[in-house]
Amino acid sequence: WKSKGDESLDVPGMYGYEKGEQSFGFKTDGTAFLGKSGKGRIIFDGNESVIKSADENCYINLNPINLRNCET
């Protein structure tokens, strides 16, 4: 998966695949992601209480609550 630019398998956890592409992961370090790499992936950082888009243009910080305006 590293050859496809996906470094997420460096952390143990539960991962799912669709048609040979990684589509979700719940990792033992408290982080997770939903969606395929580069195709609208949503990243959950359980260590920092942040949910963000893969390109980091849009995020929600839950501690303290802060929503960065996201362009549609």
PQR file of N, CA, C, O and H, with PARSE charges and radii, in Angstrom:
ATOM      1  N   TRP A   1       0.826  -1.206   0.000 -0.4000 1.5000
ATOM      2  CA  TRP A   1       0.000   0.000   0.000 -0.0000 2.0000
ATOM      3  C   TRP A   1       0.855   1.248   0.000  0.5500 1.7000
ATOM      4  O   TRP A   1       0.413   2.304  -0.451 -0.5500 1.4000
ATOM      5  N   LYS A   2       2.098   1.136   0.510 -0.4000 1.5000
ATOM      6  CA  LYS A   2       2.976   2.302   0.499 -0.0000 2.0000
ATOM      7  C   LYS A   2       3.251   2.779  -0.920  0.5500 1.7000
ATOM      8  O   LYS A   2       3.415   3.977  -1.150 -0.5500 1.4000
ATOM      9  H   LYS A   2       2.457   0.278   0.877  0.4000 1.0000
ATOM     10  N   SER A   3       3.301   1.860  -1.866 -0.4000 1.5000
ATOM     11  CA  SER A   3       3.552   2.253  -3.256 -0.0000 2.0000
ATOM     12  C   SER A   3       2.409   3.107  -3.806  0.5500 1.7000
ATOM     13  O   SER A   3       2.593   3.828  -4.787 -0.5500 1.4000
ATOM     14  H   SER A   3       3.167   0.887  -1.680  0.4000 1.0000
ATOM     15  N   LYS A   4       1.237   3.032  -3.184 -0.4000 1.5000
ATOM     16  CA  LYS A   4       0.088   3.851  -3.582 -0.0000 2.0000
ATOM     17  C   LYS A   4      -0.014   5.117  -2.742  0.5500 1.7000
ATOM     18  O   LYS A   4      -0.993   5.854  -2.853 -0.5500 1.4000
ATOM     19  H   LYS A   4       1.087   2.446  -2.388  0.4000 1.0000
ATOM     20  N   GLY A   5       1.000   5.381  -1.891 -0.4000 1.5000
ATOM     21  CA  GLY A   5       0.998   6.598  -1.081 -0.0000 2.0000
ATOM     22  C   GLY A   5       0.252   6.478   0.227  0.5500 1.7000
ATOM     23  O   GLY A   5      -0.031   7.491   0.867 -0.5500 1.4000
ATOM     24  H   GLY A   5       1.795   4.782  -1.801  0.4000 1.0000
ATOM     25  N   ASP A   6      -0.079   5.258   0.645 -0.4000 1.5000
ATOM     26  CA  ASP A   6      -0.846   5.053   1.866 -0.0000 2.0000
ATOM     27  C   ASP A   6       0.055   4.502   2.957  0.5500 1.7000
ATOM     28  O   ASP A   6       0.514   3.363   2.863 -0.5500 1.4000
ATOM     29  H   ASP A   6       0.150   4.435   0.126  0.4000 1.0000
ATOM     30  N   GLU A   7       0.316   5.292   3.992 -0.4000 1.5000
ATOM     31  CA  GLU A   7       1.205   4.904   5.080 -0.0000 2.0000
ATOM     32  C   GLU A   7       0.449   4.344   6.283  0.5500 1.7000
ATOM     33  O   GLU A   7       1.071   4.047   7.304 -0.5500 1.4000
ATOM     34  H   GLU A   7      -0.057   6.216   4.068  0.4000 1.0000
ATOM     35  N   SER A   8      -0.864   4.194   6.195 -0.4000 1.5000
ATOM     36  CA  SER A   8      -1.675   3.872   7.364 -0.0000 2.0000
ATOM     37  C   SER A   8      -1.410   2.487   7.938  0.5500 1.7000
ATOM     38  O   SER A   8      -1.708   2.262   9.111 -0.5500 1.4000
ATOM     39  H   SER A   8      -1.368   4.435   5.366  0.4000 1.0000
ATOM     40  N   LEU A   9      -0.870   1.555   7.173 -0.4000 1.5000
ATOM     41  CA  LEU A   9      -0.656   0.210   7.692 -0.0000 2.0000
ATOM     42  C   LEU A   9       0.540   0.108   8.623  0.5500 1.7000
ATOM     43  O   LEU A   9       0.838  -0.979   9.117 -0.5500 1.4000
ATOM     44  H   LEU A   9      -0.628   1.738   6.220  0.4000 1.0000
ATOM     45  N   ASP A  10       1.234   1.211   8.876 -0.4000 1.5000
ATOM     46  CA  ASP A  10       2.335   1.196   9.825 -0.0000 2.0000
ATOM     47  C   ASP A  10       1.827   0.991  11.250  0.5500 1.7000
ATOM     48  O   ASP A  10       2.614   0.668  12.139 -0.5500 1.4000
ATOM     49  H   ASP A  10       0.993   2.095   8.475  0.4000 1.0000
ATOM     50  N   VAL A  11       0.525   1.173  11.485 -0.4000 1.5000
ATOM     51  CA  VAL A  11      -0.078   1.042  12.807 -0.0000 2.0000
ATOM     52  C   VAL A  11      -1.041  -0.144  12.783  0.5500 1.7000
ATOM     53  O   VAL A  11      -1.871  -0.242  11.879 -0.5500 1.4000
ATOM     54  H   VAL A  11      -0.115   1.436  10.762  0.4000 1.0000
ATOM     55  N   PRO A  12      -0.942  -1.050  13.768 -0.5600 1.5000
ATOM     56  CA  PRO A  12      -1.885  -2.165  13.818  0.2800 2.0000
ATOM     57  C   PRO A  12      -3.324  -1.684  13.997  0.5500 1.7000
ATOM     58  O   PRO A  12      -3.555  -0.618  14.567 -0.5500 1.4000
ATOM     59  N   GLY A  13      -4.277  -2.452  13.521 -0.4000 1.5000
ATOM     60  CA  GLY A  13      -5.681  -2.101  13.668 -0.0000 2.0000
ATOM     61  C   GLY A  13      -6.540  -2.973  12.783  0.5500 1.7000
ATOM     62  O   GLY A  13      -6.113  -4.034  12.328 -0.5500 1.4000
ATOM     63  H   GLY A  13      -4.090  -3.318  13.058  0.4000 1.0000
ATOM     64  N   MET A  14      -7.760  -2.513  12.543 -0.4000 1.5000
ATOM     65  CA  MET A  14      -8.700  -3.222  11.682 -0.0000 2.0000
ATOM     66  C   MET A  14      -8.893  -2.395  10.412  0.5500 1.7000
ATOM     67  O   MET A  14      -9.248  -1.218  10.479 -0.5500 1.4000
ATOM     68  H   MET A  14      -8.106  -1.651  12.913  0.4000 1.0000
ATOM     69  N   TYR A  15      -8.659  -3.010   9.265 -0.4000 1.5000
ATOM     70  CA  TYR A  15      -8.724  -2.314   7.995 -0.0000 2.0000
ATOM     71  C   TYR A  15      -9.708  -3.011   7.065  0.5500 1.7000
ATOM     72  O   TYR A  15      -9.866  -4.230   7.119 -0.5500 1.4000
ATOM     73  H   TYR A  15      -8.371  -3.966   9.210  0.4000 1.0000
ATOM     74  N   GLY A  16     -10.368  -2.232   6.212 -0.4000 1.5000
ATOM     75  CA  GLY A  16     -11.295  -2.793   5.232 -0.0000 2.0000
ATOM     76  C   GLY A  16     -10.900  -2.384   3.830  0.5500 1.7000
ATOM     77  O   GLY A  16     -10.267  -1.348   3.624 -0.5500 1.4000
ATOM     78  H   GLY A  16     -10.239  -1.242   6.169  0.4000 1.0000
ATOM     79  N   TYR A  17     -11.279  -3.209   2.869 -0.4000 1.5000
ATOM     80  CA  TYR A  17     -10.905  -2.988   1.484 -0.0000 2.0000
ATOM     81  C   TYR A  17     -12.113  -3.164   0.573  0.5500 1.7000
ATOM     82  O   TYR A  17     -12.999  -3.974   0.844 -0.5500 1.4000
ATOM     83  H   TYR A  17     -11.793  -4.050   3.036  0.4000 1.0000
ATOM     84  N   GLU A  18     -12.133  -2.399  -0.504 -0.4000 1.5000
ATOM     85  CA  GLU A  18     -13.133  -2.563  -1.538 -0.0000 2.0000
ATOM     86  C   GLU A  18     -12.411  -2.599  -2.875  0.5500 1.7000
ATOM     87  O   GLU A  18     -11.701  -1.656  -3.224 -0.5500 1.4000
ATOM     88  H   GLU A  18     -11.413  -1.741  -0.724  0.4000 1.0000
ATOM     89  N   LYS A  19     -12.585  -3.665  -3.615 -0.4000 1.5000
ATOM     90  CA  LYS A  19     -11.974  -3.839  -4.928 -0.0000 2.0000
ATOM     91  C   LYS A  19     -10.469  -3.574  -4.896  0.5500 1.7000
ATOM     92  O   LYS A  19      -9.919  -2.941  -5.798 -0.5500 1.4000
ATOM     93  H   LYS A  19     -13.162  -4.431  -3.331  0.4000 1.0000
ATOM     94  N   GLY A  20      -9.807  -4.070  -3.836 -0.4000 1.5000
ATOM     95  CA  GLY A  20      -8.360  -3.950  -3.716 -0.0000 2.0000
ATOM     96  C   GLY A  20      -7.854  -2.631  -3.173  0.5500 1.7000
ATOM     97  O   GLY A  20      -6.643  -2.453  -3.039 -0.5500 1.4000
ATOM     98  H   GLY A  20     -10.254  -4.584  -3.104  0.4000 1.0000
ATOM     99  N   GLU A  21      -8.739  -1.701  -2.856 -0.4000 1.5000
ATOM    100  CA  GLU A  21      -8.326  -0.419  -2.294 -0.0000 2.0000
ATOM    101  C   GLU A  21      -8.784  -0.324  -0.848  0.5500 1.7000
ATOM    102  O   GLU A  21      -9.900  -0.715  -0.506 -0.5500 1.4000
ATOM    103  H   GLU A  21      -9.722  -1.846  -2.965  0.4000 1.0000
ATOM    104  N   GLN A  22      -7.905   0.201  -0.010 -0.4000 1.5000
ATOM    105  CA  GLN A  22      -8.236   0.384   1.402 -0.0000 2.0000
ATOM    106  C   GLN A  22      -9.356   1.409   1.518  0.5500 1.7000
ATOM    107  O   GLN A  22      -9.263   2.501   0.958 -0.5500 1.4000
ATOM    108  H   GLN A  22      -6.998   0.518  -0.288  0.4000 1.0000
ATOM    109  N   SER A  23     -10.425   1.058   2.251 -0.4000 1.5000
ATOM    110  CA  SER A  23     -11.575   1.963   2.342 -0.0000 2.0000
ATOM    111  C   SER A  23     -11.878   2.429   3.760  0.5500 1.7000
ATOM    112  O   SER A  23     -12.599   3.412   3.931 -0.5500 1.4000
ATOM    113  H   SER A  23     -10.501   0.171   2.707  0.4000 1.0000
ATOM    114  N   PHE A  24     -11.351   1.757   4.786 -0.4000 1.5000
ATOM    115  CA  PHE A  24     -11.492   2.251   6.154 -0.0000 2.0000
ATOM    116  C   PHE A  24     -10.419   1.635   7.033  0.5500 1.7000
ATOM    117  O   PHE A  24      -9.837   0.602   6.703 -0.5500 1.4000
ATOM    118  H   PHE A  24     -10.765   0.958   4.647  0.4000 1.0000
ATOM    119  N   GLY A  25     -10.172   2.286   8.154 -0.4000 1.5000
ATOM    120  CA  GLY A  25      -9.228   1.754   9.127 -0.0000 2.0000
ATOM    121  C   GLY A  25      -9.503   2.311  10.508  0.5500 1.7000
ATOM    122  O   GLY A  25      -9.724   3.510  10.679 -0.5500 1.4000
ATOM    123  H   GLY A  25     -10.646   3.125   8.423  0.4000 1.0000
ATOM    124  N   PHE A  26      -9.486   1.423  11.495 -0.4000 1.5000
ATOM    125  CA  PHE A  26      -9.600   1.810  12.896 -0.0000 2.0000
ATOM    126  C   PHE A  26      -8.342   1.294  13.570  0.5500 1.7000
ATOM    127  O   PHE A  26      -8.161   0.086  13.728 -0.5500 1.4000
ATOM    128  H   PHE A  26      -9.306   0.449  11.356  0.4000 1.0000
ATOM    129  N   LYS A  27      -7.462   2.227  13.972 -0.4000 1.5000
ATOM    130  CA  LYS A  27      -6.122   1.859  14.396 -0.0000 2.0000
ATOM    131  C   LYS A  27      -5.971   1.866  15.917  0.5500 1.7000
ATOM    132  O   LYS A  27      -6.695   2.566  16.625 -0.5500 1.4000
ATOM    133  H   LYS A  27      -7.609   3.208  13.844  0.4000 1.0000
ATOM    134  N   THR A  28      -5.019   1.074  16.399 -0.4000 1.5000
ATOM    135  CA  THR A  28      -4.807   0.939  17.840 -0.0000 2.0000
ATOM    136  C   THR A  28      -4.244   2.202  18.479  0.5500 1.7000
ATOM    137  O   THR A  28      -4.210   2.293  19.706 -0.5500 1.4000
ATOM    138  H   THR A  28      -4.432   0.505  15.823  0.4000 1.0000
ATOM    139  N   ASP A  29      -3.806   3.170  17.700 -0.4000 1.5000
ATOM    140  CA  ASP A  29      -3.288   4.416  18.275 -0.0000 2.0000
ATOM    141  C   ASP A  29      -4.399   5.443  18.525  0.5500 1.7000
ATOM    142  O   ASP A  29      -4.117   6.580  18.905 -0.5500 1.4000
ATOM    143  H   ASP A  29      -3.833   3.096  16.703  0.4000 1.0000
ATOM    144  N   GLY A  30      -5.663   5.046  18.313 -0.4000 1.5000
ATOM    145  CA  GLY A  30      -6.791   5.946  18.573 -0.0000 2.0000
ATOM    146  C   GLY A  30      -7.235   6.747  17.372  0.5500 1.7000
ATOM    147  O   GLY A  30      -8.147   7.566  17.489 -0.5500 1.4000
ATOM    148  H   GLY A  30      -5.892   4.122  18.005  0.4000 1.0000
ATOM    149  N   THR A  31      -6.619   6.539  16.220 -0.4000 1.5000
ATOM    150  CA  THR A  31      -7.007   7.262  15.014 -0.0000 2.0000
ATOM    151  C   THR A  31      -7.793   6.328  14.094  0.5500 1.7000
ATOM    152  O   THR A  31      -7.784   5.109  14.265 -0.5500 1.4000
ATOM    153  H   THR A  31      -5.878   5.874  16.125  0.4000 1.0000
ATOM    154  N   ALA A  32      -8.472   6.930  13.112 -0.4000 1.5000
ATOM    155  CA  ALA A  32      -9.260   6.147  12.158 -0.0000 2.0000
ATOM    156  C   ALA A  32      -9.427   6.942  10.878  0.5500 1.7000
ATOM    157  O   ALA A  32      -9.150   8.141  10.833 -0.5500 1.4000
ATOM    158  H   ALA A  32      -8.480   7.921  12.974  0.4000 1.0000
ATOM    159  N   PHE A  33      -9.887   6.255   9.833 -0.4000 1.5000
ATOM    160  CA  PHE A  33     -10.222   6.946   8.590 -0.0000 2.0000
ATOM    161  C   PHE A  33     -11.344   6.186   7.899  0.5500 1.7000
ATOM    162  O   PHE A  33     -11.494   4.973   8.048 -0.5500 1.4000
ATOM    163  H   PHE A  33     -10.112   5.282   9.869  0.4000 1.0000
ATOM    164  N   LEU A  34     -12.123   6.940   7.140 -0.4000 1.5000
ATOM    165  CA  LEU A  34     -13.193   6.385   6.312 -0.0000 2.0000
ATOM    166  C   LEU A  34     -13.010   6.928   4.912  0.5500 1.7000
ATOM    167  O   LEU A  34     -12.808   8.129   4.737 -0.5500 1.4000
ATOM    168  H   LEU A  34     -12.001   7.925   7.018  0.4000 1.0000
ATOM    169  N   GLY A  35     -13.075   6.078   3.926 -0.4000 1.5000
ATOM    170  CA  GLY A  35     -12.934   6.506   2.545 -0.0000 2.0000
ATOM    171  C   GLY A  35     -11.589   6.128   1.967  0.5500 1.7000
ATOM    172  O   GLY A  35     -10.615   5.910   2.687 -0.5500 1.4000
ATOM    173  H   GLY A  35     -13.239   5.102   4.068  0.4000 1.0000
ATOM    174  N   LYS A  36     -11.561   6.058   0.659 -0.4000 1.5000
ATOM    175  CA  LYS A  36     -10.339   5.675  -0.046 -0.0000 2.0000
ATOM    176  C   LYS A  36      -9.356   6.840  -0.096  0.5500 1.7000
ATOM    177  O   LYS A  36      -9.757   8.004  -0.083 -0.5500 1.4000
ATOM    178  H   LYS A  36     -12.352   6.236   0.073  0.4000 1.0000
ATOM    179  N   SER A  37      -8.084   6.519  -0.152 -0.4000 1.5000
ATOM    180  CA  SER A  37      -7.027   7.529  -0.189 -0.0000 2.0000
ATOM    181  C   SER A  37      -7.188   8.427  -1.409  0.5500 1.7000
ATOM    182  O   SER A  37      -7.291   7.943  -2.536 -0.5500 1.4000
ATOM    183  H   SER A  37      -7.759   5.574  -0.162  0.4000 1.0000
ATOM    184  N   GLY A  38      -7.209   9.737  -1.176 -0.4000 1.5000
ATOM    185  CA  GLY A  38      -7.315  10.702  -2.260 -0.0000 2.0000
ATOM    186  C   GLY A  38      -8.703  10.825  -2.860  0.5500 1.7000
ATOM    187  O   GLY A  38      -8.875  11.504  -3.872 -0.5500 1.4000
ATOM    188  H   GLY A  38      -7.125  10.130  -0.260  0.4000 1.0000
ATOM    189  N   LYS A  39      -9.700  10.184  -2.257 -0.4000 1.5000
ATOM    190  CA  LYS A  39     -11.045  10.203  -2.812 -0.0000 2.0000
ATOM    191  C   LYS A  39     -12.065  10.602  -1.752  0.5500 1.7000
ATOM    192  O   LYS A  39     -13.090   9.937  -1.601 -0.5500 1.4000
ATOM    193  H   LYS A  39      -9.560   9.633  -1.435  0.4000 1.0000
ATOM    194  N   GLY A  40     -11.800  11.661  -1.029 -0.4000 1.5000
ATOM    195  CA  GLY A  40     -12.746  12.123  -0.030 -0.0000 2.0000
ATOM    196  C   GLY A  40     -12.585  11.455   1.319  0.5500 1.7000
ATOM    197  O   GLY A  40     -13.558  11.353   2.066 -0.5500 1.4000
ATOM    198  H   GLY A  40     -10.968  12.201  -1.152  0.4000 1.0000
ATOM    199  N   ARG A  41     -11.396  11.001   1.654 -0.4000 1.5000
ATOM    200  CA  ARG A  41     -11.142  10.340   2.934 -0.0000 2.0000
ATOM    201  C   ARG A  41     -11.388  11.306   4.094  0.5500 1.7000
ATOM    202  O   ARG A  41     -10.987  12.468   4.042 -0.5500 1.4000
ATOM    203  H   ARG A  41     -10.606  11.084   1.047  0.4000 1.0000
ATOM    204  N   ILE A  42     -12.048  10.812   5.133 -0.4000 1.5000
ATOM    205  CA  ILE A  42     -12.258  11.552   6.375 -0.0000 2.0000
ATOM    206  C   ILE A  42     -11.349  10.928   7.424  0.5500 1.7000
ATOM    207  O   ILE A  42     -11.341   9.711   7.607 -0.5500 1.4000
ATOM    208  H   ILE A  42     -12.374   9.867   5.175  0.4000 1.0000
ATOM    209  N   ILE A  43     -10.583  11.771   8.111 -0.4000 1.5000
ATOM    210  CA  ILE A  43      -9.606  11.301   9.084 -0.0000 2.0000
ATOM    211  C   ILE A  43     -10.063  11.701  10.486  0.5500 1.7000
ATOM    212  O   ILE A  43     -10.415  12.856  10.725 -0.5500 1.4000
ATOM    213  H   ILE A  43     -10.589  12.760   7.962  0.4000 1.0000
ATOM    214  N   PHE A  44     -10.056  10.739  11.410 -0.4000 1.5000
ATOM    215  CA  PHE A  44     -10.412  10.974  12.808 -0.0000 2.0000
ATOM    216  C   PHE A  44      -9.145  10.849  13.638  0.5500 1.7000
ATOM    217  O   PHE A  44      -8.501   9.800  13.639 -0.5500 1.4000
ATOM    218  H   PHE A  44      -9.770   9.800  11.216  0.4000 1.0000
ATOM    219  N   ASP A  45      -8.787  11.908  14.340 -0.4000 1.5000
ATOM    220  CA  ASP A  45      -7.628  11.862  15.220 -0.0000 2.0000
ATOM    221  C   ASP A  45      -8.141  11.817  16.650  0.5500 1.7000
ATOM    222  O   ASP A  45      -8.413  12.857  17.250 -0.5500 1.4000
ATOM    223  H   ASP A  45      -9.310  12.760  14.339  0.4000 1.0000
ATOM    224  N   GLY A  46      -8.273  10.627  17.192 -0.4000 1.5000
ATOM    225  CA  GLY A  46      -8.781  10.438  18.545 -0.0000 2.0000
ATOM    226  C   GLY A  46      -7.849  10.954  19.616  0.5500 1.7000
ATOM    227  O   GLY A  46      -8.267  11.138  20.759 -0.5500 1.4000
ATOM    228  H   GLY A  46      -8.053   9.782  16.705  0.4000 1.0000
ATOM    229  N   ASN A  47      -6.590  11.193  19.272 -0.4000 1.5000
ATOM    230  CA  ASN A  47      -5.631  11.721  20.236 -0.0000 2.0000
ATOM    231  C   ASN A  47      -5.783  13.227  20.406  0.5500 1.7000
ATOM    232  O   ASN A  47      -5.518  13.761  21.482 -0.5500 1.4000
ATOM    233  H   ASN A  47      -6.251  11.044  18.344  0.4000 1.0000
ATOM    234  N   GLU A  48      -6.208  13.912  19.350 -0.4000 1.5000
ATOM    235  CA  GLU A  48      -6.317  15.371  19.369 -0.0000 2.0000
ATOM    236  C   GLU A  48      -7.753  15.858  19.269  0.5500 1.7000
ATOM    237  O   GLU A  48      -7.987  17.066  19.233 -0.5500 1.4000
ATOM    238  H   GLU A  48      -6.423  13.478  18.475  0.4000 1.0000
ATOM    239  N   SER A  49      -8.727  14.942  19.224 -0.4000 1.5000
ATOM    240  CA  SER A  49     -10.151  15.281  19.095 -0.0000 2.0000
ATOM    241  C   SER A  49     -10.427  16.090  17.827  0.5500 1.7000
ATOM    242  O   SER A  49     -11.157  17.081  17.865 -0.5500 1.4000
ATOM    243  H   SER A  49      -8.537  13.961  19.253  0.4000 1.0000
ATOM    244  N   VAL A  50      -9.844  15.667  16.710 -0.4000 1.5000
ATOM    245  CA  VAL A  50      -9.996  16.380  15.444 -0.0000 2.0000
ATOM    246  C   VAL A  50     -10.535  15.417  14.380  0.5500 1.7000
ATOM    247  O   VAL A  50     -10.095  14.271  14.284 -0.5500 1.4000
ATOM    248  H   VAL A  50      -9.251  14.863  16.679  0.4000 1.0000
ATOM    249  N   ILE A  51     -11.489  15.899  13.588 -0.4000 1.5000
ATOM    250  CA  ILE A  51     -11.985  15.208  12.404 -0.0000 2.0000
ATOM    251  C   ILE A  51     -11.656  16.116  11.237  0.5500 1.7000
ATOM    252  O   ILE A  51     -12.002  17.297  11.268 -0.5500 1.4000
ATOM    253  H   ILE A  51     -11.846  16.830  13.666  0.4000 1.0000
ATOM    254  N   LYS A  52     -10.988  15.593  10.191 -0.4000 1.5000
ATOM    255  CA  LYS A  52     -10.587  16.463   9.084 -0.0000 2.0000
ATOM    256  C   LYS A  52     -10.670  15.738   7.753  0.5500 1.7000
ATOM    257  O   LYS A  52     -10.696  14.509   7.682 -0.5500 1.4000
ATOM    258  H   LYS A  52     -10.707  14.633  10.167  0.4000 1.0000
ATOM    259  N   SER A  53     -10.712  16.540   6.707 -0.4000 1.5000
ATOM    260  CA  SER A  53     -10.661  15.987   5.364 -0.0000 2.0000
ATOM    261  C   SER A  53      -9.220  15.584   5.063  0.5500 1.7000
ATOM    262  O   SER A  53      -8.288  16.061   5.710 -0.5500 1.4000
ATOM    263  H   SER A  53     -10.691  17.538   6.764  0.4000 1.0000
ATOM    264  N   ALA A  54      -9.047  14.717   4.092 -0.4000 1.5000
ATOM    265  CA  ALA A  54      -7.707  14.223   3.759 -0.0000 2.0000
ATOM    266  C   ALA A  54      -6.763  15.346   3.348  0.5500 1.7000
ATOM    267  O   ALA A  54      -5.569  15.280   3.640 -0.5500 1.4000
ATOM    268  H   ALA A  54      -9.805  14.330   3.566  0.4000 1.0000
ATOM    269  N   ASP A  55      -7.274  16.376   2.677 -0.4000 1.5000
ATOM    270  CA  ASP A  55      -6.410  17.482   2.267 -0.0000 2.0000
ATOM    271  C   ASP A  55      -6.274  18.547   3.358  0.5500 1.7000
ATOM    272  O   ASP A  55      -5.587  19.549   3.158 -0.5500 1.4000
ATOM    273  H   ASP A  55      -8.244  16.429   2.440  0.4000 1.0000
ATOM    274  N   GLU A  56      -6.919  18.341   4.505 -0.4000 1.5000
ATOM    275  CA  GLU A  56      -6.857  19.202   5.684 -0.0000 2.0000
ATOM    276  C   GLU A  56      -7.417  20.597   5.456  0.5500 1.7000
ATOM    277  O   GLU A  56      -7.159  21.495   6.258 -0.5500 1.4000
ATOM    278  H   GLU A  56      -7.477  17.527   4.667  0.4000 1.0000
ATOM    279  N   ASN A  57      -8.184  20.805   4.376 -0.4000 1.5000
ATOM    280  CA  ASN A  57      -8.826  22.099   4.140 -0.0000 2.0000
ATOM    281  C   ASN A  57     -10.044  22.297   5.020  0.5500 1.7000
ATOM    282  O   ASN A  57     -10.490  23.427   5.218 -0.5500 1.4000
ATOM    283  H   ASN A  57      -8.393  20.075   3.725  0.4000 1.0000
ATOM    284  N   CYS A  58     -10.580  21.225   5.542 -0.4000 1.5000
ATOM    285  CA  CYS A  58     -11.799  21.275   6.330 -0.0000 2.0000
ATOM    286  C   CYS A  58     -11.600  20.417   7.579  0.5500 1.7000
ATOM    287  O   CYS A  58     -11.182  19.264   7.468 -0.5500 1.4000
ATOM    288  H   CYS A  58     -10.218  20.307   5.381  0.4000 1.0000
ATOM    289  N   TYR A  59     -11.890  20.957   8.765 -0.4000 1.5000
ATOM    290  CA  TYR A  59     -11.750  20.154   9.971 -0.0000 2.0000
ATOM    291  C   TYR A  59     -12.689  20.627  11.070  0.5500 1.7000
ATOM    292  O   TYR A  59     -13.177  21.758  11.058 -0.5500 1.4000
ATOM    293  H   TYR A  59     -12.229  21.893   8.855  0.4000 1.0000
ATOM    294  N   ILE A  60     -12.925  19.735  12.012 -0.4000 1.5000
ATOM    295  CA  ILE A  60     -13.669  20.055  13.227 -0.0000 2.0000
ATOM    296  C   ILE A  60     -12.775  19.663  14.386  0.5500 1.7000
ATOM    297  O   ILE A  60     -12.368  18.507  14.498 -0.5500 1.4000
ATOM    298  H   ILE A  60     -12.528  18.817  12.021  0.4000 1.0000
ATOM    299  N   ASN A  61     -12.471  20.613  15.243 -0.4000 1.5000
ATOM    300  CA  ASN A  61     -11.712  20.348  16.454 -0.0000 2.0000
ATOM    301  C   ASN A  61     -12.720  20.282  17.593  0.5500 1.7000
ATOM    302  O   ASN A  61     -13.406  21.268  17.862 -0.5500 1.4000
ATOM    303  H   ASN A  61     -12.802  21.552  15.153  0.4000 1.0000
ATOM    304  N   LEU A  62     -12.823  19.152  18.262 -0.4000 1.5000
ATOM    305  CA  LEU A  62     -13.826  18.963  19.298 -0.0000 2.0000
ATOM    306  C   LEU A  62     -13.361  19.395  20.685  0.5500 1.7000
ATOM    307  O   LEU A  62     -14.141  19.329  21.635 -0.5500 1.4000
ATOM    308  H   LEU A  62     -12.266  18.351  18.044  0.4000 1.0000
ATOM    309  N   ASN A  63     -12.130  19.830  20.823 -0.4000 1.5000
ATOM    310  CA  ASN A  63     -11.617  20.221  22.134 -0.0000 2.0000
ATOM    311  C   ASN A  63     -10.642  21.379  22.013  0.5500 1.7000
ATOM    312  O   ASN A  63      -9.452  21.124  21.835 -0.5500 1.4000
ATOM    313  H   ASN A  63     -11.497  19.883  20.051  0.4000 1.0000
ATOM    314  N   PRO A  64     -11.059  22.622  22.096 -0.5600 1.5000
ATOM    315  CA  PRO A  64     -12.426  23.106  22.197  0.2800 2.0000
ATOM    316  C   PRO A  64     -13.114  23.032  20.831  0.5500 1.7000
ATOM    317  O   PRO A  64     -12.452  22.912  19.801 -0.5500 1.4000
ATOM    318  N   ILE A  65     -14.421  23.104  20.834 -0.4000 1.5000
ATOM    319  CA  ILE A  65     -15.170  22.986  19.576 -0.0000 2.0000
ATOM    320  C   ILE A  65     -14.804  24.140  18.664  0.5500 1.7000
ATOM    321  O   ILE A  65     -14.942  25.305  19.036 -0.5500 1.4000
ATOM    322  H   ILE A  65     -14.959  23.201  21.671  0.4000 1.0000
ATOM    323  N   ASN A  66     -14.337  23.812  17.464 -0.4000 1.5000
ATOM    324  CA  ASN A  66     -13.910  24.803  16.478 -0.0000 2.0000
ATOM    325  C   ASN A  66     -14.115  24.198  15.096  0.5500 1.7000
ATOM    326  O   ASN A  66     -13.544  23.155  14.780 -0.5500 1.4000
ATOM    327  H   ASN A  66     -14.225  22.865  17.162  0.4000 1.0000
ATOM    328  N   LEU A  67     -14.925  24.848  14.277 -0.4000 1.5000
ATOM    329  CA  LEU A  67     -15.190  24.379  12.917 -0.0000 2.0000
ATOM    330  C   LEU A  67     -14.505  25.318  11.947  0.5500 1.7000
ATOM    331  O   LEU A  67     -14.797  26.514  11.931 -0.5500 1.4000
ATOM    332  H   LEU A  67     -15.389  25.695  14.533  0.4000 1.0000
ATOM    333  N   ARG A  68     -13.610  24.800  11.149 -0.4000 1.5000
ATOM    334  CA  ARG A  68     -12.978  25.586  10.116 -0.0000 2.0000
ATOM    335  C   ARG A  68     -13.911  25.605   8.924  0.5500 1.7000
ATOM    336  O   ARG A  68     -14.384  24.556   8.487 -0.5500 1.4000
ATOM    337  H   ARG A  68     -13.373  23.829  11.162  0.4000 1.0000
ATOM    338  N   ASN A  69     -14.182  26.793   8.391 -0.4000 1.5000
ATOM    339  CA  ASN A  69     -15.066  26.899   7.220 -0.0000 2.0000
ATOM    340  C   ASN A  69     -14.538  26.058   6.091  0.5500 1.7000
ATOM    341  O   ASN A  69     -13.356  26.120   5.753 -0.5500 1.4000
ATOM    342  H   ASN A  69     -13.798  27.645   8.746  0.4000 1.0000
ATOM    343  N   CYS A  70     -15.404  25.283   5.516 -0.4000 1.5000
ATOM    344  CA  CYS A  70     -15.045  24.407   4.413 -0.0000 2.0000
ATOM    345  C   CYS A  70     -15.728  24.900   3.161  0.5500 1.7000
ATOM    346  O   CYS A  70     -16.926  25.184   3.165 -0.5500 1.4000
ATOM    347  H   CYS A  70     -16.365  25.234   5.790  0.4000 1.0000
ATOM    348  N   GLU A  71     -14.964  25.001   2.087 -0.4000 1.5000
ATOM    349  CA  GLU A  71     -15.566  25.406   0.812 -0.0000 2.0000
ATOM    350  C   GLU A  71     -16.315  24.230   0.240  0.5500 1.7000
ATOM    351  O   GLU A  71     -15.866  23.088   0.340 -0.5500 1.4000
ATOM    352  H   GLU A  71     -13.991  24.770   2.084  0.4000 1.0000
ATOM    353  N   THR A  72     -17.460  24.504  -0.362 -0.4000 1.5000
ATOM    354  CA  THR A  72     -18.236  23.426  -0.955 -0.0000 2.0000
ATOM    355  C   THR A  72     -17.976  23.341  -2.431  0.5500 1.7000
ATOM    356  O   THR A  72     -18.545  22.486  -3.110 -0.5500 1.4000
ATOM    357  H   THR A  72     -17.825  25.432  -0.443  0.4000 1.0000
TER
END
